[in-house]
Amino acid sequence: MRNLCVLGSTGSIGVSTLDVCARHRDALRVVALTANNNVDRLFEQCLVHKPKVVAVAGRDQASALKARLTAAGYADTAVEHGPDALVAVASLPEVDTLMAAIVGAAGLLPTLAAARLGKRVLLANKEALVMSGPLFMAAVRDSGAELLPIDSEHNAIFQCMPSHYKAGGRPQAVRKILLTASGGPLLNVPVADLDHVTPEQAIAHPNWVMGRKISVDSATMMNKGLEVIEACLLFSLAPEDVQVVIHPQSVIHSMVDYVDGSVLAQLGNPDMRTPIAHALAYPERFESGVEPLDMFQVQRLDFQSPDFDRFPCLGLAYRAVREGGTMPAILNAANEKAVASFLDGRIRFTLIAATIRHCMDQVTAVPAESIDRILDADRAARAAADAFMADHAKH
Ligand code: NAD
Ligand code: MG
């Protein structure tokens, strides 16, 4: 029996995780759930999964949820609030498995806490890893935590590694990783039109249904950039050993190219319940609810190389991982700010990359030797992004 805490249970990954849990009540017990603002969905999840404790962002939301749960006969469910509560539920002694599915920097401290305590960490929250990089991987190594990637590409790569492989280790006889990318909704939009892309166009992903932030990241291909950094950390690879391959069908989720000429791939329908079920059942396997892949329906698999002029965010991510230190945290913070402004209609689509480049030029990277250094870099980049975007806002 695994005892689970789901950080970000009301989001796209959180909902898929609980869907898999509901299929395996004999093997998985939900101990803790957290949400930012979506108290209605969290309440429904409590009725189904009966967690011992839940956490939300604000005090008022916590008391409202507590009252509803008590009225529904669930007075025993503890309701906490605030950022410290996230760390507390992720650290509970009865939690042995953490699903890190908060979006963005807010997930860093609770995910790191679970890694330091040696838990099994299922990592969807790529921003947390990108920000804290070697510090996070050292915490995993030192505590003996079991880190399992949920991002479909990294989960695919992990599945193509030898069965004894542990994330963070240097894989033997691997020539390179082929990181597949759908290319997102703007793959074939004329470059001259990118200035006028709306939030609705940007979040209309052709193959995956996901949260709004990662959907915009897919449109800019910053998602793939963050994943390049994630791959370097998870698999101890240099950036030049991680090659992005555009594969519009999203059927091959990534490949590992070995020195003997073998290329191993993991295939499947684009449904996050596959990597989630893989990590929850690891090293066994169980049913995920995902439709079987029908190769006759797929018919063809296409590949092309990415256009770094159309997708400048991809080049910025390679630059950040090469420069190292706090530069990936600077890149991530600037991106989070710029994407939020774009979604709010305050800046043009093309200003996302311009803002990130400005912050990387403006904020000096230092060695990412402590969490304070990393959070300082995050704050400095957010301030630089705000100032730049104020000068370049649409109106
Ligand atoms: P989402 O926006 O659908 O859900 C985010 C969750 O985090 C919600 O439960 C929300 O309440 C919570 N949250 C947001 N801000 C918070 C804050 N400040 N404090 C506490 N909780 C907060 O996002 P998603 O698509 O589920 O993505 C989650 C993470 O998984 C992201 O890092 C994303 O990059 C990664 N990921 C997602 C997918 C996917 O298919 N959705 C695939 C690969 C990786
Ligand atoms: Mg991915």
PDB file of C-alpha atoms in Angstrom, residues 83-281:
ATOM      1  CA  PRO A  83       2.640  27.977   2.029  1.00  0.00           C
ATOM      2  CA  ASP A  84       3.871  26.378   5.284  1.00  0.00           C
ATOM      3  CA  ALA A  85       0.936  23.975   5.180  1.00  0.00           C
ATOM      4  CA  LEU A  86       2.158  22.690   1.790  1.00  0.00           C
ATOM      5  CA  VAL A  87       5.532  21.834   3.319  1.00  0.00           C
ATOM      6  CA  ALA A  88       3.817  20.290   6.346  1.00  0.00           C
ATOM      7  CA  VAL A  89       1.559  17.949   4.358  1.00  0.00           C
ATOM      8  CA  ALA A  90       4.399  16.972   1.997  1.00  0.00           C
ATOM      9  CA  SER A  91       6.478  16.095   5.076  1.00  0.00           C
ATOM     10  CA  LEU A  92       3.859  14.035   6.975  1.00  0.00           C
ATOM     11  CA  PRO A  93       5.461  10.839   8.287  1.00  0.00           C
ATOM     12  CA  GLU A  94       2.568   8.698   6.998  1.00  0.00           C
ATOM     13  CA  VAL A  95       3.091  10.035   3.450  1.00  0.00           C
ATOM     14  CA  ASP A  96       5.562   7.815   1.577  1.00  0.00           C
ATOM     15  CA  THR A  97       4.755   9.054  -1.951  1.00  0.00           C
ATOM     16  CA  LEU A  98       4.427  12.651  -3.116  1.00  0.00           C
ATOM     17  CA  MET A  99       2.854  13.707  -6.407  1.00  0.00           C
ATOM     18  CA  ALA A 100       4.387  17.146  -7.090  1.00  0.00           C
ATOM     19  CA  ALA A 101       1.752  18.665  -9.403  1.00  0.00           C
ATOM     20  CA  ILE A 102       1.684  22.322  -8.401  1.00  0.00           C
ATOM     21  CA  VAL A 103       2.483  24.592 -11.341  1.00  0.00           C
ATOM     22  CA  GLY A 104       5.441  26.949 -10.986  1.00  0.00           C
ATOM     23  CA  ALA A 105       7.818  28.087  -8.255  1.00  0.00           C
ATOM     24  CA  ALA A 106       5.186  27.641  -5.503  1.00  0.00           C
ATOM     25  CA  GLY A 107       5.869  23.901  -5.630  1.00  0.00           C
ATOM     26  CA  LEU A 108       9.575  24.138  -4.897  1.00  0.00           C
ATOM     27  CA  LEU A 109       9.717  24.126  -1.082  1.00  0.00           C
ATOM     28  CA  PRO A 110       7.220  21.300  -0.429  1.00  0.00           C
ATOM     29  CA  THR A 111       8.731  19.135  -3.183  1.00  0.00           C
ATOM     30  CA  LEU A 112      12.246  19.729  -1.877  1.00  0.00           C
ATOM     31  CA  ALA A 113      11.052  18.915   1.653  1.00  0.00           C
ATOM     32  CA  ALA A 114       9.746  15.522   0.522  1.00  0.00           C
ATOM     33  CA  ALA A 115      12.980  14.846  -1.398  1.00  0.00           C
ATOM     34  CA  ARG A 116      15.047  15.679   1.689  1.00  0.00           C
ATOM     35  CA  LEU A 117      12.955  13.246   3.731  1.00  0.00           C
ATOM     36  CA  GLY A 118      13.717  10.404   1.322  1.00  0.00           C
ATOM     37  CA  LYS A 119      10.174   9.884   0.024  1.00  0.00           C
ATOM     38  CA  ARG A 120       9.169   8.608  -3.397  1.00  0.00           C
ATOM     39  CA  VAL A 121       8.744  11.840  -5.378  1.00  0.00           C
ATOM     40  CA  LEU A 122       6.671  11.787  -8.565  1.00  0.00           C
ATOM     41  CA  LEU A 123       7.800  14.946 -10.289  1.00  0.00           C
ATOM     42  CA  ALA A 124       5.444  16.790 -12.642  1.00  0.00           C
ATOM     43  CA  ASN A 125       6.328  20.266 -11.317  1.00  0.00           C
ATOM     44  CA  LYS A 126       9.242  20.851 -13.713  1.00  0.00           C
ATOM     45  CA  GLU A 127       9.684  24.492 -12.619  1.00  0.00           C
ATOM     46  CA  ALA A 128      10.763  23.298  -9.139  1.00  0.00           C
ATOM     47  CA  LEU A 129      13.544  21.163 -10.609  1.00  0.00           C
ATOM     48  CA  VAL A 130      14.633  23.779 -13.165  1.00  0.00           C
ATOM     49  CA  MET A 131      14.954  26.400 -10.409  1.00  0.00           C
ATOM     50  CA  SER A 132      16.845  24.341  -7.879  1.00  0.00           C
ATOM     51  CA  GLY A 133      18.739  21.977 -10.224  1.00  0.00           C
ATOM     52  CA  PRO A 134      21.835  20.429  -8.648  1.00  0.00           C
ATOM     53  CA  LEU A 135      20.638  21.332  -5.130  1.00  0.00           C
ATOM     54  CA  PHE A 136      17.459  19.288  -5.662  1.00  0.00           C
ATOM     55  CA  MET A 137      19.340  16.362  -7.196  1.00  0.00           C
ATOM     56  CA  ALA A 138      21.827  16.397  -4.286  1.00  0.00           C
ATOM     57  CA  ALA A 139      18.902  16.250  -1.817  1.00  0.00           C
ATOM     58  CA  VAL A 140      17.566  13.188  -3.669  1.00  0.00           C
ATOM     59  CA  ARG A 141      20.983  11.514  -3.655  1.00  0.00           C
ATOM     60  CA  ASP A 142      21.745  12.274   0.004  1.00  0.00           C
ATOM     61  CA  SER A 143      18.380  11.141   1.376  1.00  0.00           C
ATOM     62  CA  GLY A 144      17.974   8.128  -0.911  1.00  0.00           C
ATOM     63  CA  ALA A 145      14.650   9.505  -2.187  1.00  0.00           C
ATOM     64  CA  GLU A 146      13.181   7.734  -5.205  1.00  0.00           C
ATOM     65  CA  LEU A 147      12.657  10.307  -7.951  1.00  0.00           C
ATOM     66  CA  LEU A 148      10.305   9.256 -10.755  1.00  0.00           C
ATOM     67  CA  PRO A 149       9.637  11.626 -13.666  1.00  0.00           C
ATOM     68  CA  ILE A 150       6.013  12.315 -14.617  1.00  0.00           C
ATOM     69  CA  ASP A 151       6.645  14.661 -17.548  1.00  0.00           C
ATOM     70  CA  SER A 152       5.742  12.300 -20.407  1.00  0.00           C
ATOM     71  CA  GLU A 153       9.094  12.744 -22.192  1.00  0.00           C
ATOM     72  CA  HIS A 154      11.204  12.119 -19.096  1.00  0.00           C
ATOM     73  CA  ASN A 155       9.027   9.242 -18.032  1.00  0.00           C
ATOM     74  CA  ALA A 156       9.515   7.771 -21.518  1.00  0.00           C
ATOM     75  CA  ILE A 157      13.295   8.213 -21.271  1.00  0.00           C
ATOM     76  CA  PHE A 158      13.283   6.646 -17.810  1.00  0.00           C
ATOM     77  CA  GLN A 159      11.342   3.672 -19.180  1.00  0.00           C
ATOM     78  CA  CYS A 160      13.972   3.279 -21.955  1.00  0.00           C
ATOM     79  CA  MET A 161      16.836   3.153 -19.420  1.00  0.00           C
ATOM     80  CA  PRO A 162      18.113  -0.161 -17.979  1.00  0.00           C
ATOM     81  CA  SER A 163      15.757  -1.532 -15.282  1.00  0.00           C
ATOM     82  CA  HIS A 164      18.205  -0.796 -12.423  1.00  0.00           C
ATOM     83  CA  TYR A 165      18.670   2.842 -13.505  1.00  0.00           C
ATOM     84  CA  LYS A 166      17.988   5.554 -10.899  1.00  0.00           C
ATOM     85  CA  ALA A 167      17.234   9.173 -11.850  1.00  0.00           C
ATOM     86  CA  GLY A 168      20.281  11.376 -11.325  1.00  0.00           C
ATOM     87  CA  GLY A 169      22.746   8.638 -12.266  1.00  0.00           C
ATOM     88  CA  ARG A 170      24.954   8.884 -15.324  1.00  0.00           C
ATOM     89  CA  PRO A 171      23.452   6.381 -17.795  1.00  0.00           C
ATOM     90  CA  GLN A 172      25.905   3.897 -19.339  1.00  0.00           C
ATOM     91  CA  ALA A 173      26.417   3.705 -23.116  1.00  0.00           C
ATOM     92  CA  VAL A 174      23.892   6.435 -23.931  1.00  0.00           C
ATOM     93  CA  ARG A 175      24.919   8.572 -26.914  1.00  0.00           C
ATOM     94  CA  LYS A 176      22.095  11.063 -26.637  1.00  0.00           C
ATOM     95  CA  ILE A 177      18.478  11.665 -25.755  1.00  0.00           C
ATOM     96  CA  LEU A 178      15.949  12.495 -28.447  1.00  0.00           C
ATOM     97  CA  LEU A 179      13.399  14.685 -26.701  1.00  0.00           C
ATOM     98  CA  THR A 180      10.223  14.771 -28.761  1.00  0.00           C
ATOM     99  CA  ALA A 181       8.016  17.863 -29.025  1.00  0.00           C
ATOM    100  CA  SER A 182       4.657  18.282 -30.736  1.00  0.00           C
ATOM    101  CA  GLY A 183       5.594  21.821 -31.814  1.00  0.00           C
ATOM    102  CA  GLY A 184       2.402  23.108 -30.191  1.00  0.00           C
ATOM    103  CA  PRO A 185      -0.440  25.063 -31.794  1.00  0.00           C
ATOM    104  CA  LEU A 186       1.814  27.602 -33.566  1.00  0.00           C
ATOM    105  CA  LEU A 187       4.107  25.218 -35.440  1.00  0.00           C
ATOM    106  CA  ASN A 188       2.839  26.333 -38.847  1.00  0.00           C
ATOM    107  CA  VAL A 189       1.569  29.865 -38.140  1.00  0.00           C
ATOM    108  CA  PRO A 190       3.538  32.411 -40.251  1.00  0.00           C
ATOM    109  CA  VAL A 191       6.259  33.990 -38.070  1.00  0.00           C
ATOM    110  CA  ALA A 192       4.986  37.468 -38.967  1.00  0.00           C
ATOM    111  CA  ASP A 193       1.618  36.601 -37.348  1.00  0.00           C
ATOM    112  CA  LEU A 194       3.097  35.553 -33.977  1.00  0.00           C
ATOM    113  CA  ASP A 195       2.806  39.139 -32.691  1.00  0.00           C
ATOM    114  CA  HIS A 196      -0.984  38.837 -32.849  1.00  0.00           C
ATOM    115  CA  VAL A 197      -1.457  35.400 -31.288  1.00  0.00           C
ATOM    116  CA  THR A 198      -4.229  35.502 -28.642  1.00  0.00           C
ATOM    117  CA  PRO A 199      -4.293  33.556 -25.352  1.00  0.00           C
ATOM    118  CA  GLU A 200      -7.111  31.379 -26.770  1.00  0.00           C
ATOM    119  CA  GLN A 201      -4.955  30.415 -29.780  1.00  0.00           C
ATOM    120  CA  ALA A 202      -1.915  29.799 -27.598  1.00  0.00           C
ATOM    121  CA  ILE A 203      -3.668  27.436 -25.177  1.00  0.00           C
ATOM    122  CA  ALA A 204      -5.371  25.387 -27.907  1.00  0.00           C
ATOM    123  CA  HIS A 205      -2.883  22.515 -27.853  1.00  0.00           C
ATOM    124  CA  PRO A 206      -3.362  20.023 -30.705  1.00  0.00           C
ATOM    125  CA  ASN A 207      -2.710  16.815 -28.692  1.00  0.00           C
ATOM    126  CA  TRP A 208      -2.754  17.405 -24.918  1.00  0.00           C
ATOM    127  CA  VAL A 209      -5.291  18.958 -22.516  1.00  0.00           C
ATOM    128  CA  MET A 210      -3.261  20.730 -19.816  1.00  0.00           C
ATOM    129  CA  GLY A 211      -3.192  23.708 -17.438  1.00  0.00           C
ATOM    130  CA  ARG A 212      -3.041  27.197 -18.973  1.00  0.00           C
ATOM    131  CA  LYS A 213       0.568  27.994 -18.072  1.00  0.00           C
ATOM    132  CA  ILE A 214       2.069  24.820 -19.562  1.00  0.00           C
ATOM    133  CA  SER A 215      -0.165  25.254 -22.621  1.00  0.00           C
ATOM    134  CA  VAL A 216       1.338  28.698 -23.306  1.00  0.00           C
ATOM    135  CA  ASP A 217       4.784  27.202 -22.627  1.00  0.00           C
ATOM    136  CA  SER A 218       4.027  24.645 -25.339  1.00  0.00           C
ATOM    137  CA  ALA A 219       3.089  27.398 -27.783  1.00  0.00           C
ATOM    138  CA  THR A 220       6.391  29.260 -27.167  1.00  0.00           C
ATOM    139  CA  MET A 221       8.250  25.933 -26.849  1.00  0.00           C
ATOM    140  CA  MET A 222       9.569  27.138 -23.496  1.00  0.00           C
ATOM    141  CA  ASN A 223       7.980  23.927 -22.253  1.00  0.00           C
ATOM    142  CA  LYS A 224      10.515  22.003 -24.330  1.00  0.00           C
ATOM    143  CA  GLY A 225      13.260  24.361 -23.134  1.00  0.00           C
ATOM    144  CA  LEU A 226      12.381  23.648 -19.492  1.00  0.00           C
ATOM    145  CA  GLU A 227      12.328  19.954 -20.397  1.00  0.00           C
ATOM    146  CA  VAL A 228      15.850  20.149 -21.888  1.00  0.00           C
ATOM    147  CA  ILE A 229      17.057  21.511 -18.527  1.00  0.00           C
ATOM    148  CA  GLU A 230      15.000  18.885 -16.697  1.00  0.00           C
ATOM    149  CA  ALA A 231      16.561  16.112 -18.835  1.00  0.00           C
ATOM    150  CA  CYS A 232      20.123  17.342 -18.182  1.00  0.00           C
ATOM    151  CA  LEU A 233      19.433  17.163 -14.427  1.00  0.00           C
ATOM    152  CA  LEU A 234      17.444  13.920 -14.276  1.00  0.00           C
ATOM    153  CA  PHE A 235      19.794  11.975 -16.538  1.00  0.00           C
ATOM    154  CA  SER A 236      23.158  13.711 -15.832  1.00  0.00           C
ATOM    155  CA  LEU A 237      23.616  14.783 -19.431  1.00  0.00           C
ATOM    156  CA  ALA A 238      25.269  17.787 -21.084  1.00  0.00           C
ATOM    157  CA  PRO A 239      22.885  20.053 -23.054  1.00  0.00           C
ATOM    158  CA  GLU A 240      24.494  18.998 -26.350  1.00  0.00           C
ATOM    159  CA  ASP A 241      23.448  15.401 -25.577  1.00  0.00           C
ATOM    160  CA  VAL A 242      19.772  16.386 -25.491  1.00  0.00           C
ATOM    161  CA  GLN A 243      18.346  16.879 -28.977  1.00  0.00           C
ATOM    162  CA  VAL A 244      14.860  18.257 -29.546  1.00  0.00           C
ATOM    163  CA  VAL A 245      12.924  16.489 -32.308  1.00  0.00           C
ATOM    164  CA  ILE A 246       9.570  17.840 -33.487  1.00  0.00           C
ATOM    165  CA  HIS A 247       7.104  14.969 -33.786  1.00  0.00           C
ATOM    166  CA  PRO A 248       3.635  16.443 -34.345  1.00  0.00           C
ATOM    167  CA  GLN A 249       1.637  13.253 -33.592  1.00  0.00           C
ATOM    168  CA  SER A 250       2.884  13.009 -29.946  1.00  0.00           C
ATOM    169  CA  VAL A 251       2.853   9.188 -30.102  1.00  0.00           C
ATOM    170  CA  ILE A 252       6.573   8.661 -29.433  1.00  0.00           C
ATOM    171  CA  HIS A 253       7.128  10.329 -26.062  1.00  0.00           C
ATOM    172  CA  SER A 254      10.958  10.406 -26.394  1.00  0.00           C
ATOM    173  CA  MET A 255      13.881   8.155 -27.328  1.00  0.00           C
ATOM    174  CA  VAL A 256      17.261   7.035 -26.007  1.00  0.00           C
ATOM    175  CA  ASP A 257      20.062   6.613 -28.553  1.00  0.00           C
ATOM    176  CA  TYR A 258      22.651   4.011 -27.366  1.00  0.00           C
ATOM    177  CA  VAL A 259      26.265   3.707 -28.569  1.00  0.00           C
ATOM    178  CA  ASP A 260      25.595   0.367 -30.292  1.00  0.00           C
ATOM    179  CA  GLY A 261      23.122   2.049 -32.671  1.00  0.00           C
ATOM    180  CA  SER A 262      19.962   0.951 -30.821  1.00  0.00           C
ATOM    181  CA  VAL A 263      17.358   3.640 -30.383  1.00  0.00           C
ATOM    182  CA  LEU A 264      14.720   2.806 -27.749  1.00  0.00           C
ATOM    183  CA  ALA A 265      11.400   4.644 -27.714  1.00  0.00           C
ATOM    184  CA  GLN A 266       8.275   4.628 -25.560  1.00  0.00           C
ATOM    185  CA  LEU A 267       4.979   5.036 -27.423  1.00  0.00           C
ATOM    186  CA  GLY A 268       1.412   5.557 -26.314  1.00  0.00           C
ATOM    187  CA  ASN A 269      -1.659   7.731 -26.643  1.00  0.00           C
ATOM    188  CA  PRO A 270      -1.091  11.260 -25.324  1.00  0.00           C
ATOM    189  CA  ASP A 271      -2.717  10.783 -21.905  1.00  0.00           C
ATOM    190  CA  MET A 272      -0.831  11.656 -18.711  1.00  0.00           C
ATOM    191  CA  ARG A 273      -2.428   8.731 -16.858  1.00  0.00           C
ATOM    192  CA  THR A 274       0.202   6.475 -18.506  1.00  0.00           C
ATOM    193  CA  PRO A 275       3.277   8.111 -16.908  1.00  0.00           C
ATOM    194  CA  ILE A 276       1.315   8.665 -13.673  1.00  0.00           C
ATOM    195  CA  ALA A 277       0.320   4.986 -13.461  1.00  0.00           C
ATOM    196  CA  HIS A 278       3.860   3.943 -14.378  1.00  0.00           C
ATOM    197  CA  ALA A 279       5.294   5.926 -11.468  1.00  0.00           C
ATOM    198  CA  LEU A 280       2.575   4.933  -8.979  1.00  0.00           C
ATOM    199  CA  ALA A 281       2.980   1.226  -9.741  1.00  0.00           C
TER     200      ALA A 281
END
